[in-house]
Short mmCIF file of C-alpha atoms in Angstrom, two decimals:
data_model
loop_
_atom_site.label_atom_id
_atom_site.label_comp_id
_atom_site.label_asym_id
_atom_site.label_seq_id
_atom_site.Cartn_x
_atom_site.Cartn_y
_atom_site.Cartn_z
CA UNK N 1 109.63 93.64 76.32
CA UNK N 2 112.85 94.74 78.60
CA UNK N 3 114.87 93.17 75.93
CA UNK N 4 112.77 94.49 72.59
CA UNK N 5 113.09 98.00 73.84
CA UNK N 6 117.47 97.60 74.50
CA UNK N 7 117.49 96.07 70.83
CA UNK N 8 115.58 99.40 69.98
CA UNK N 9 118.45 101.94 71.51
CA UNK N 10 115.56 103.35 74.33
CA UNK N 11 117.68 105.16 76.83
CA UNK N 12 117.35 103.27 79.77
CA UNK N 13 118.84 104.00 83.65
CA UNK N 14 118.86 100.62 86.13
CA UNK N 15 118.98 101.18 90.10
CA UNK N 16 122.26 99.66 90.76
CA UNK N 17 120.37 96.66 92.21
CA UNK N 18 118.60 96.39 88.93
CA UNK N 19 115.14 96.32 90.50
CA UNK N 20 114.44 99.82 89.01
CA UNK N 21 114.11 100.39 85.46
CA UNK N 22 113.21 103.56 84.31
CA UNK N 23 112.69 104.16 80.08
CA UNK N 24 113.04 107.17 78.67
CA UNK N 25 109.16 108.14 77.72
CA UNK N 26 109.94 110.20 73.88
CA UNK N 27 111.98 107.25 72.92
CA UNK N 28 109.56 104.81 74.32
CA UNK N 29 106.52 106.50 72.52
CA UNK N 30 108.59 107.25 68.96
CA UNK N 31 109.49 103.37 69.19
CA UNK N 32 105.59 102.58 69.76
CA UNK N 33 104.53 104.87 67.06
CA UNK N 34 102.70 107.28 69.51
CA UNK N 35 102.38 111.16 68.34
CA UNK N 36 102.18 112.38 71.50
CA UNK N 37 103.25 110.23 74.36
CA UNK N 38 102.84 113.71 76.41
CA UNK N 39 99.14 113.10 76.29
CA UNK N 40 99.62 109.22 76.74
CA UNK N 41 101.55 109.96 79.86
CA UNK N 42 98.82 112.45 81.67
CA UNK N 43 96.57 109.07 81.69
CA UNK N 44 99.70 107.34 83.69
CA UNK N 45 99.82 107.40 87.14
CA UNK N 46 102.65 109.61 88.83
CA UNK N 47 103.86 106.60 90.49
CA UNK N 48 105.16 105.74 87.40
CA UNK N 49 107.04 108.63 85.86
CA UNK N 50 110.15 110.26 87.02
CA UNK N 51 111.94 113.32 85.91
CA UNK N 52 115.94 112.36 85.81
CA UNK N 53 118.29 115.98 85.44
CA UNK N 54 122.28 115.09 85.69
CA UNK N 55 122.35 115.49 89.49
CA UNK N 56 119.44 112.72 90.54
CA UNK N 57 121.19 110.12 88.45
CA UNK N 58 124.37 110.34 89.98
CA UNK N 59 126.16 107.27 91.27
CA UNK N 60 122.53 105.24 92.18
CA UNK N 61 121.63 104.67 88.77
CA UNK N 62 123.33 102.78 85.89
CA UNK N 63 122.56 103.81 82.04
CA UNK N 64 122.71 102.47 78.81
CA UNK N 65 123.66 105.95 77.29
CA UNK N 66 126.49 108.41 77.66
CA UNK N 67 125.42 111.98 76.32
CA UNK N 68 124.04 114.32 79.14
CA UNK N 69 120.31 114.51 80.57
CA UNK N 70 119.46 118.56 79.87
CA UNK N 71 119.40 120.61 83.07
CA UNK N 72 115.68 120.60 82.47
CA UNK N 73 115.68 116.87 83.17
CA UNK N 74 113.75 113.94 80.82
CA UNK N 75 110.74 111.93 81.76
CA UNK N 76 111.43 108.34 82.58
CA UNK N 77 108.96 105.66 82.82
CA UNK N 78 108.50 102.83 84.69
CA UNK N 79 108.09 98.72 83.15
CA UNK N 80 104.74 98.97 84.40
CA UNK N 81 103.92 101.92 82.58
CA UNK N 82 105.91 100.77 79.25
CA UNK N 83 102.98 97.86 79.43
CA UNK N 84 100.72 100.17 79.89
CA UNK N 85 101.50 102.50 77.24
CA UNK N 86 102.05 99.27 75.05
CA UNK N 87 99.15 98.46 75.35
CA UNK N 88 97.88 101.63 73.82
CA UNK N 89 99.79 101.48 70.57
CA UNK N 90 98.08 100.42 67.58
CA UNK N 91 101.78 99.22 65.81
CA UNK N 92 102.03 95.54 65.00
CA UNK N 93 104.74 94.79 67.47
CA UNK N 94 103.00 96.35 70.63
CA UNK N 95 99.49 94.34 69.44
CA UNK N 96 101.68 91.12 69.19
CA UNK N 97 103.34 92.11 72.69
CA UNK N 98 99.36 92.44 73.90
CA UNK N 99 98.22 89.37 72.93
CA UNK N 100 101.66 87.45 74.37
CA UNK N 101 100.47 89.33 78.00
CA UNK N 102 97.07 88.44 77.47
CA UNK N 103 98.02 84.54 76.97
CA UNK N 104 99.98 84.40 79.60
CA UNK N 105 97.46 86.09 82.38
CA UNK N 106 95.02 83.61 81.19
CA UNK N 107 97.63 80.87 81.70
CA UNK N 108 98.36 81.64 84.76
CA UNK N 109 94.24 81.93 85.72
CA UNK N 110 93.60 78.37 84.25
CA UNK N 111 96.67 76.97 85.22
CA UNK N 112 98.56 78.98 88.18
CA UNK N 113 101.88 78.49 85.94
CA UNK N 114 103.22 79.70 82.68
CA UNK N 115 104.73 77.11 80.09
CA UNK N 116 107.06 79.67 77.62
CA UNK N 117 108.02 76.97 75.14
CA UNK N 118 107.79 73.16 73.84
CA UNK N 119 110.71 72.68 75.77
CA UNK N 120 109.15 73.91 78.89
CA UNK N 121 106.13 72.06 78.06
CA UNK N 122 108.09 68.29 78.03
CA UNK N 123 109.66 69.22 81.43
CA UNK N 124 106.18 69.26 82.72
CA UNK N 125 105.53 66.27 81.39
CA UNK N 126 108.73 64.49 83.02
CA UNK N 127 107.66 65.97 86.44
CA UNK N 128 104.25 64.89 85.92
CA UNK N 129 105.83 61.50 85.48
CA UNK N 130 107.81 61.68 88.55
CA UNK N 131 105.46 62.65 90.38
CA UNK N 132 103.99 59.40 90.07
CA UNK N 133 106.30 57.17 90.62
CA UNK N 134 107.18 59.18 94.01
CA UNK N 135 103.47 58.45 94.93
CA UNK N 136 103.88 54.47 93.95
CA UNK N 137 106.93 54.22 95.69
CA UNK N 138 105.44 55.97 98.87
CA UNK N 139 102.15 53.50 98.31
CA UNK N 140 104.50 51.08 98.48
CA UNK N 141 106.66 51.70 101.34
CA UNK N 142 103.21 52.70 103.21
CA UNK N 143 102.00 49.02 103.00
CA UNK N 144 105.20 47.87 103.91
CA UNK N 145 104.92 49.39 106.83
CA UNK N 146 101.56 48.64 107.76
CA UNK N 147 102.40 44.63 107.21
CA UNK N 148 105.53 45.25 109.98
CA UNK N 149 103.28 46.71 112.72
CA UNK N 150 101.09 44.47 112.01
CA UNK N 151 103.31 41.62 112.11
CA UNK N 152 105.06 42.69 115.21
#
């Protein structure tokens, strides 16, 4: 989703440890085809919203855009509530973006892991393998050992 919504020209500001991403919450909810993400956003918690002016962005914060913030300031939102506003949009690529989250929660119930391609998938497979052969080899060695102590 991070990188859908930086193809999509959403002003974004990073934390300059880039653990913080904040999008701004009109360009996230024209680019989800919400009317009025001003309603969406009352249902989001305030945990999860930030008002950025010129002066709180300072030198913490990185951005993807140059022009001003107005004095006012602009709501920013955070990944967690992009999801959750995601989730709320009825436009194909947000309902695509649902079902992708929704396979890979249930993934990672069945499983405990997430497999995110083919590729991925015949990895497992070679660990699987060598996982195997570890525990032949260590059969192995174990009955080794138990003939020498029991040999003398």
């Amino acid at each position: 989703m991070l990188k859908i919504l930086q193809e999509k020209n959403i002003r974004m500001i990073w934390s300059k440890d880039s653990n913080e991403v904040w999008f701004n919450a009109n360009d996230v909810g024209e680019e989800l085809g919400i009317a009025n993400i001003r309603d969406t956003l009352r249902n989001i918690d305030n945990e999860y919203k930030k008002l950025f002016t010129c002066s709180n962005v300072g030198d913490t914060y990185i951005r993807n855009f140059k022009e001003k913030l107005p004095n006012r300031g602009e709501i920013f939102i955070s990944e967690e509530a992009v999801y959750n506003v995601s989730f709320r949009s009825n436009k194909a690529e947000a309902k695509l973006f649902t079902k992708w989250v929704s396979k890979v929660l249930k993934q990672l119930r069945i499983n405990g892991y997430y497999i995110a391609t083919e590729k991925d998938e015949q990895w497992l497979g070679v660990r699987t393998d060598g996982k195997a052969t570890r525990r032949e080899f260590t059969d192995e060695i174990q009955e080794f050992v138990y003939y020498a102590t029991q040999q003398g």
